[in-house]
Amino acid sequence: MSLVAKKAAISIKDIARAANVSHSTVSRALRDSSLVNHETAERIRRIARDSNFRVSAVARGLATGRTSTIGVVVTAIGDPFNAEVVESIEEAANARGYSVALANSGANPDREMKVVQSFEERRVDGIIVMSSRVGALYVTHLTKMAVPVVLINNQHPGEFVYSVMIDNVPASEAATRYLIQLGHRRIAYFGRRGGFQADTERFAGYRKALEAAGLPVLDELVVRGESTPEGGMRAMQQLLDLPDPPTALFCYNDTSAIGAMRAARLRSLWVPGDISIMGFDDLAIASYVDPPLTTVRQPKRHMGRIATEILCNLLNGSKSESSRRLQGELIVRESTAPPKRRARSSAQHYRLIRPRSPAKSRGIV
Amino acid sequence: MSLVAKKAAISIKDIARAANVSHSTVSRALRDSSLVNHETAERIRRIARDSNFRVSAVARGLATGRTSTIGVVVTAIGDPFNAEVVESIEEAANARGYSVALANSGANPDREMKVVQSFEERRVDGIIVMSSRVGALYVTHLTKMAVPVVLINNQHPGEFVYSVMIDNVPASEAATRYLIQLGHRRIAYFGRRGGFQADTERFAGYRKALEAAGLPVLDELVVRGESTPEGGMRAMQQLLDLPDPPTALFCYNDTSAIGAMRAARLRSLWVPGDISIMGFDDLAIASYVDPPLTTVRQPKRHMGRIATEILCNLLNGSKSESSRRLQGELIVRESTAPPKRRARSSAQHYRLIRPRSPAKSRGIV
DNA sequence: CTGAAAGCGCTTACAG
DNA sequence: CTGAAAGCGCTTACAG
């Protein structure tokens, strides 16, 4: 009786009764089948509309064996990179008549499998998993799995049949090469801890560029941690504490790069004057931080769209490519510049005119 | 035959046959019913596990009338504020055994209704809509709707039964008052265009604080636009072009505040020395921009959690509060300071030592 | 063009 | 503790 009580939803039988036809006819009319007389169909639809009827997608799903739903699993919804990709997946899916079920994996392999399992129970038609920690292990499952899986930026070593990936090695190599061309010789790499495939590849690109330039890969300049602002801050502090700190830092992602910039500022260092910082991803925010971040763009929307297309093609059996490597794009902004250590004085200078926090300055007022 | 072909999933009948029991018993065993002999149950579960069986949640849903799914509609998944809230909803829902279906409304009322309709068809147990553009209009629907709706930050004028909202007026009033206390007299408001309730309320708080301080609300200092970085930039430019520009700017959200900061920088203005900037939301990024942004925190995770709790209570009939007003919290960081127009020279100074973009400086190398 | 019937894969009184 | 039966609300051959 109360608002919350589950009232038995009205069904096509109710509509059938009202329209004085069989429920089969109602079903057809609602699906715009050409098998039903035009006027009858119109009448049925009007009645359905007037009575606020909603076909049960679950009953339909049971009858047809398709739910028109795709499951999306991400490591963290709140991560801006993921959020942008998910947005484009939802759009692409919607345009093709699919809804999206979303779940968090927390970058935990076990949890990821659980979530995929729950999607299987819900009989989603297909699954997209971002930053999978399970990756190729799906193939052993695949044979038993009725539902196709497409991976975006697979983080597990080894190939997976259906995937869209950023081509990390050349992207990272280009980024590092750019820093070298700027004149940097001591270039640090801040990677992601935890055995992520993208980290392995980006580090490989970094190493490749250094070696091509005849520069050594120095252990002290390679640090790994959480790919968060805090992680970036800690990494930067550690690097700055070195007897001979780097003049440039290449970060696993924009988020940690922004943290690194903050740490530099807190030490009264000027980016890029005292140290250049390069990110990866090109988040929406990257062009609005100060200085705007030089980074490697991942075509986020494109990745989501392609993954959805591959999945949908799989679903309706049309042949298409099964996997795609997308190229990153170096986006030069203002967080990188030629090294000029002698310019330390300007940093000093900078500090002098830096604002103090209102809390502190309040006393002055 | 191919990988994509929909193979008929195995059912409890198959398991029943293998276990030599009726499918009723299998059903019970799988649901951990106490009605079934312990050893039999164990055996059944083992067989189910070994054969990689997944109960059909859609069949179960049809039989029970519950899908254990809640639908979440947001204006844009990519928006960091929404993403954070959605993340907490997913967590809270998951903890209570619910999955989440996600859809984009694009802040479009018609689209929002469509999406809600599609959720009704999918027989979600309940719906959470963020930044609803439809709001109270749901009540007319509610009577016919079998599915409860909870709103987060309803953007439509008027009350809605089930909602969690940030208490905009006092939050915005406190923010403005803080700027006044800092000594500002010309404080601009940059609002969100499009008839959003939160804008109306935040403006009301702004006005209230000014009036309480005996300051005039000047038309020229109130501008509205898109709540994006670009929107913030444009607003700032417009305000800076004023014969007598404001010394402080209060923005509808952090995103536009960050854009405003950028615009100030591009004019070689120093934040907060030349102009103070205040945001709203306290996005994760807010403490990492330079200078760290003074803002009003919305308890995003809390909002998502409370909304999910209200919804779940509604679903299992337990009584609970039906709506909540949450308080914002002024977070003072470094983008606000007392006005000191005479210090313009320092901005001038600042400009002199500003880094130039690598593109430009490349010539120097 | 229309209807009766079977079936999708579960759950759950009901009877034992 | 177990099974046979009915039912959830659709779809879709099949027969007319």
PDB file of N, CA and C in Angstrom, chain B residues 68-125:
ATOM      1  N   SER B  68      17.648  -6.444  -7.877  1.00  0.00           N
ATOM      2  CA  SER B  68      18.839  -6.081  -7.101  1.00  0.00           C
ATOM      3  C   SER B  68      19.737  -5.142  -7.893  1.00  0.00           C
ATOM      4  N   THR B  69      19.109  -4.288  -8.633  1.00  0.00           N
ATOM      5  CA  THR B  69      19.851  -3.302  -9.412  1.00  0.00           C
ATOM      6  C   THR B  69      19.299  -1.930  -9.102  1.00  0.00           C
ATOM      7  N   ILE B  70      20.179  -0.959  -8.952  1.00  0.00           N
ATOM      8  CA  ILE B  70      19.662   0.389  -8.865  1.00  0.00           C
ATOM      9  C   ILE B  70      20.206   1.202 -10.033  1.00  0.00           C
ATOM     10  N   GLY B  71      19.343   2.034 -10.560  1.00  0.00           N
ATOM     11  CA  GLY B  71      19.722   2.847 -11.703  1.00  0.00           C
ATOM     12  C   GLY B  71      20.240   4.189 -11.224  1.00  0.00           C
ATOM     13  N   VAL B  72      21.331   4.636 -11.823  1.00  0.00           N
ATOM     14  CA  VAL B  72      21.874   5.938 -11.455  1.00  0.00           C
ATOM     15  C   VAL B  72      21.920   6.810 -12.692  1.00  0.00           C
ATOM     16  N   VAL B  73      21.304   7.967 -12.629  1.00  0.00           N
ATOM     17  CA  VAL B  73      21.404   8.854 -13.778  1.00  0.00           C
ATOM     18  C   VAL B  73      22.151  10.117 -13.387  1.00  0.00           C
ATOM     19  N   VAL B  74      23.112  10.476 -14.217  1.00  0.00           N
ATOM     20  CA  VAL B  74      23.938  11.655 -13.973  1.00  0.00           C
ATOM     21  C   VAL B  74      23.909  12.547 -15.207  1.00  0.00           C
ATOM     22  N   THR B  75      24.276  13.794 -15.007  1.00  0.00           N
ATOM     23  CA  THR B  75      24.281  14.712 -16.150  1.00  0.00           C
ATOM     24  C   THR B  75      25.454  14.399 -17.074  1.00  0.00           C
ATOM     25  N   ALA B  76      26.570  14.023 -16.497  1.00  0.00           N
ATOM     26  CA  ALA B  76      27.746  13.674 -17.294  1.00  0.00           C
ATOM     27  C   ALA B  76      28.663  12.838 -16.420  1.00  0.00           C
ATOM     28  N   ILE B  77      28.971  11.663 -16.905  1.00  0.00           N
ATOM     29  CA  ILE B  77      29.804  10.761 -16.110  1.00  0.00           C
ATOM     30  C   ILE B  77      31.214  11.322 -15.972  1.00  0.00           C
ATOM     31  N   GLY B  78      31.646  12.012 -17.034  1.00  0.00           N
ATOM     32  CA  GLY B  78      33.009  12.528 -17.057  1.00  0.00           C
ATOM     33  C   GLY B  78      33.248  13.671 -16.084  1.00  0.00           C
ATOM     34  N   ASP B  79      32.180  14.275 -15.623  1.00  0.00           N
ATOM     35  CA  ASP B  79      32.319  15.364 -14.665  1.00  0.00           C
ATOM     36  C   ASP B  79      32.889  14.818 -13.361  1.00  0.00           C
ATOM     37  N   PRO B  80      33.988  15.393 -12.884  1.00  0.00           N
ATOM     38  CA  PRO B  80      34.652  14.810 -11.710  1.00  0.00           C
ATOM     39  C   PRO B  80      33.783  14.792 -10.454  1.00  0.00           C
ATOM     40  N   PHE B  81      32.945  15.794 -10.317  1.00  0.00           N
ATOM     41  CA  PHE B  81      32.049  15.790  -9.163  1.00  0.00           C
ATOM     42  C   PHE B  81      31.123  14.574  -9.227  1.00  0.00           C
ATOM     43  N   ASN B  82      30.470  14.402 -10.352  1.00  0.00           N
ATOM     44  CA  ASN B  82      29.578  13.259 -10.518  1.00  0.00           C
ATOM     45  C   ASN B  82      30.312  11.942 -10.346  1.00  0.00           C
ATOM     46  N   ALA B  83      31.498  11.864 -10.941  1.00  0.00           N
ATOM     47  CA  ALA B  83      32.247  10.612 -10.888  1.00  0.00           C
ATOM     48  C   ALA B  83      32.518  10.212  -9.435  1.00  0.00           C
ATOM     49  N   GLU B  84      32.881  11.189  -8.621  1.00  0.00           N
ATOM     50  CA  GLU B  84      33.158  10.867  -7.221  1.00  0.00           C
ATOM     51  C   GLU B  84      31.905  10.374  -6.497  1.00  0.00           C
ATOM     52  N   VAL B  85      30.796  11.043  -6.757  1.00  0.00           N
ATOM     53  CA  VAL B  85      29.555  10.626  -6.096  1.00  0.00           C
ATOM     54  C   VAL B  85      29.132   9.236  -6.581  1.00  0.00           C
ATOM     55  N   VAL B  86      29.213   9.031  -7.877  1.00  0.00           N
ATOM     56  CA  VAL B  86      28.819   7.729  -8.426  1.00  0.00           C
ATOM     57  C   VAL B  86      29.672   6.615  -7.823  1.00  0.00           C
ATOM     58  N   GLU B  87      30.941   6.908  -7.649  1.00  0.00           N
ATOM     59  CA  GLU B  87      31.813   5.895  -7.059  1.00  0.00           C
ATOM     60  C   GLU B  87      31.316   5.483  -5.679  1.00  0.00           C
ATOM     61  N   SER B  88      30.919   6.457  -4.885  1.00  0.00           N
ATOM     62  CA  SER B  88      30.468   6.103  -3.540  1.00  0.00           C
ATOM     63  C   SER B  88      29.104   5.411  -3.581  1.00  0.00           C
ATOM     64  N   ILE B  89      28.295   5.759  -4.555  1.00  0.00           N
ATOM     65  CA  ILE B  89      27.009   5.062  -4.698  1.00  0.00           C
ATOM     66  C   ILE B  89      27.260   3.588  -5.036  1.00  0.00           C
ATOM     67  N   GLU B  90      28.171   3.388  -5.968  1.00  0.00           N
ATOM     68  CA  GLU B  90      28.442   2.006  -6.382  1.00  0.00           C
ATOM     69  C   GLU B  90      28.926   1.195  -5.195  1.00  0.00           C
ATOM     70  N   GLU B  91      29.813   1.780  -4.416  1.00  0.00           N
ATOM     71  CA  GLU B  91      30.326   1.065  -3.253  1.00  0.00           C
ATOM     72  C   GLU B  91      29.225   0.732  -2.257  1.00  0.00           C
ATOM     73  N   ALA B  92      28.427   1.742  -1.936  1.00  0.00           N
ATOM     74  CA  ALA B  92      27.368   1.540  -0.956  1.00  0.00           C
ATOM     75  C   ALA B  92      26.346   0.532  -1.470  1.00  0.00           C
ATOM     76  N   ALA B  93      26.021   0.628  -2.739  1.00  0.00           N
ATOM     77  CA  ALA B  93      25.041  -0.281  -3.324  1.00  0.00           C
ATOM     78  C   ALA B  93      25.578  -1.703  -3.283  1.00  0.00           C
ATOM     79  N   ASN B  94      26.809  -1.840  -3.685  1.00  0.00           N
ATOM     80  CA  ASN B  94      27.449  -3.137  -3.703  1.00  0.00           C
ATOM     81  C   ASN B  94      27.455  -3.786  -2.336  1.00  0.00           C
ATOM     82  N   ALA B  95      27.765  -2.982  -1.335  1.00  0.00           N
ATOM     83  CA  ALA B  95      27.814  -3.501   0.023  1.00  0.00           C
ATOM     84  C   ALA B  95      26.459  -4.044   0.443  1.00  0.00           C
ATOM     85  N   ARG B  96      25.409  -3.583  -0.191  1.00  0.00           N
ATOM     86  CA  ARG B  96      24.068  -4.039   0.151  1.00  0.00           C
ATOM     87  C   ARG B  96      23.527  -5.030  -0.877  1.00  0.00           C
ATOM     88  N   GLY B  97      24.404  -5.510  -1.736  1.00  0.00           N
ATOM     89  CA  GLY B  97      23.980  -6.536  -2.684  1.00  0.00           C
ATOM     90  C   GLY B  97      23.327  -6.014  -3.953  1.00  0.00           C
ATOM     91  N   TYR B  98      23.476  -4.745  -4.198  1.00  0.00           N
ATOM     92  CA  TYR B  98      22.900  -4.190  -5.416  1.00  0.00           C
ATOM     93  C   TYR B  98      23.964  -3.902  -6.471  1.00  0.00           C
ATOM     94  N   SER B  99      23.589  -4.043  -7.713  1.00  0.00           N
ATOM     95  CA  SER B  99      24.432  -3.598  -8.810  1.00  0.00           C
ATOM     96  C   SER B  99      23.946  -2.240  -9.272  1.00  0.00           C
ATOM     97  N   VAL B 100      24.773  -1.604 -10.070  1.00  0.00           N
ATOM     98  CA  VAL B 100      24.431  -0.269 -10.532  1.00  0.00           C
ATOM     99  C   VAL B 100      24.332  -0.216 -12.053  1.00  0.00           C
ATOM    100  N   ALA B 101      23.241   0.349 -12.518  1.00  0.00           N
ATOM    101  CA  ALA B 101      23.125   0.649 -13.937  1.00  0.00           C
ATOM    102  C   ALA B 101      23.313   2.146 -14.077  1.00  0.00           C
ATOM    103  N   LEU B 102      24.104   2.559 -15.040  1.00  0.00           N
ATOM    104  CA  LEU B 102      24.455   3.970 -15.134  1.00  0.00           C
ATOM    105  C   LEU B 102      23.991   4.575 -16.450  1.00  0.00           C
ATOM    106  N   ALA B 103      23.486   5.789 -16.402  1.00  0.00           N
ATOM    107  CA  ALA B 103      23.104   6.441 -17.647  1.00  0.00           C
ATOM    108  C   ALA B 103      23.330   7.940 -17.571  1.00  0.00           C
ATOM    109  N   ASN B 104      23.557   8.502 -18.710  1.00  0.00           N
ATOM    110  CA  ASN B 104      23.832   9.932 -18.870  1.00  0.00           C
ATOM    111  C   ASN B 104      22.560  10.678 -19.242  1.00  0.00           C
ATOM    112  N   SER B 105      22.326  11.808 -18.631  1.00  0.00           N
ATOM    113  CA  SER B 105      21.143  12.575 -19.018  1.00  0.00           C
ATOM    114  C   SER B 105      21.528  13.816 -19.806  1.00  0.00           C
ATOM    115  N   GLY B 106      22.788  14.191 -19.737  1.00  0.00           N
ATOM    116  CA  GLY B 106      23.209  15.400 -20.430  1.00  0.00           C
ATOM    117  C   GLY B 106      22.520  16.642 -19.901  1.00  0.00           C
ATOM    118  N   ALA B 107      22.028  16.575 -18.663  1.00  0.00           N
ATOM    119  CA  ALA B 107      21.349  17.719 -18.054  1.00  0.00           C
ATOM    120  C   ALA B 107      20.129  18.150 -18.865  1.00  0.00           C
ATOM    121  N   ASN B 108      19.623  17.206 -19.651  1.00  0.00           N
ATOM    122  CA  ASN B 108      18.472  17.480 -20.490  1.00  0.00           C
ATOM    123  C   ASN B 108      17.232  16.819 -19.891  1.00  0.00           C
ATOM    124  N   PRO B 109      16.214  17.624 -19.556  1.00  0.00           N
ATOM    125  CA  PRO B 109      15.024  17.087 -18.878  1.00  0.00           C
ATOM    126  C   PRO B 109      14.366  15.941 -19.657  1.00  0.00           C
ATOM    127  N   ASP B 110      14.213  16.110 -20.962  1.00  0.00           N
ATOM    128  CA  ASP B 110      13.568  15.070 -21.763  1.00  0.00           C
ATOM    129  C   ASP B 110      14.377  13.782 -21.729  1.00  0.00           C
ATOM    130  N   ARG B 111      15.660  13.966 -21.937  1.00  0.00           N
ATOM    131  CA  ARG B 111      16.533  12.803 -21.916  1.00  0.00           C
ATOM    132  C   ARG B 111      16.504  12.153 -20.534  1.00  0.00           C
ATOM    133  N   GLU B 112      16.449  12.979 -19.518  1.00  0.00           N
ATOM    134  CA  GLU B 112      16.400  12.421 -18.162  1.00  0.00           C
ATOM    135  C   GLU B 112      15.170  11.534 -17.986  1.00  0.00           C
ATOM    136  N   MET B 113      14.031  12.001 -18.467  1.00  0.00           N
ATOM    137  CA  MET B 113      12.817  11.204 -18.334  1.00  0.00           C
ATOM    138  C   MET B 113      12.934   9.912 -19.143  1.00  0.00           C
ATOM    139  N   LYS B 114      13.529  10.010 -20.305  1.00  0.00           N
ATOM    140  CA  LYS B 114      13.718   8.819 -21.154  1.00  0.00           C
ATOM    141  C   LYS B 114      14.552   7.777 -20.440  1.00  0.00           C
ATOM    142  N   VAL B 115      15.611   8.256 -19.841  1.00  0.00           N
ATOM    143  CA  VAL B 115      16.530   7.362 -19.160  1.00  0.00           C
ATOM    144  C   VAL B 115      15.848   6.691 -17.968  1.00  0.00           C
ATOM    145  N   VAL B 116      15.091   7.492 -17.240  1.00  0.00           N
ATOM    146  CA  VAL B 116      14.367   6.941 -16.096  1.00  0.00           C
ATOM    147  C   VAL B 116      13.376   5.882 -16.587  1.00  0.00           C
ATOM    148  N   GLN B 117      12.723   6.180 -17.695  1.00  0.00           N
ATOM    149  CA  GLN B 117      11.788   5.230 -18.282  1.00  0.00           C
ATOM    150  C   GLN B 117      12.487   3.917 -18.620  1.00  0.00           C
ATOM    151  N   SER B 118      13.651   4.059 -19.231  1.00  0.00           N
ATOM    152  CA  SER B 118      14.374   2.855 -19.614  1.00  0.00           C
ATOM    153  C   SER B 118      14.780   2.057 -18.376  1.00  0.00           C
ATOM    154  N   PHE B 119      15.059   2.771 -17.292  1.00  0.00           N
ATOM    155  CA  PHE B 119      15.354   2.068 -16.041  1.00  0.00           C
ATOM    156  C   PHE B 119      14.110   1.349 -15.528  1.00  0.00           C
ATOM    157  N   GLU B 120      12.973   1.978 -15.698  1.00  0.00           N
ATOM    158  CA  GLU B 120      11.734   1.333 -15.266  1.00  0.00           C
ATOM    159  C   GLU B 120      11.505   0.048 -16.054  1.00  0.00           C
ATOM    160  N   GLU B 121      11.768   0.115 -17.335  1.00  0.00           N
ATOM    161  CA  GLU B 121      11.606  -1.090 -18.158  1.00  0.00           C
ATOM    162  C   GLU B 121      12.543  -2.194 -17.697  1.00  0.00           C
ATOM    163  N   ARG B 122      13.725  -1.785 -17.342  1.00  0.00           N
ATOM    164  CA  ARG B 122      14.692  -2.787 -16.875  1.00  0.00           C
ATOM    165  C   ARG B 122      14.364  -3.254 -15.481  1.00  0.00           C
ATOM    166  N   ARG B 123      13.323  -2.696 -14.923  1.00  0.00           N
ATOM    167  CA  ARG B 123      12.864  -3.114 -13.598  1.00  0.00           C
ATOM    168  C   ARG B 123      13.916  -2.969 -12.516  1.00  0.00           C
ATOM    169  N   VAL B 124      14.692  -1.884 -12.600  1.00  0.00           N
ATOM    170  CA  VAL B 124      15.596  -1.608 -11.488  1.00  0.00           C
ATOM    171  C   VAL B 124      14.746  -1.460 -10.233  1.00  0.00           C
ATOM    172  N   ASP B 125      15.325  -1.779  -9.090  1.00  0.00           N
ATOM    173  CA  ASP B 125      14.547  -1.703  -7.855  1.00  0.00           C
ATOM    174  C   ASP B 125      14.360  -0.266  -7.398  1.00  0.00           C
TER     175      ASP B 125
END
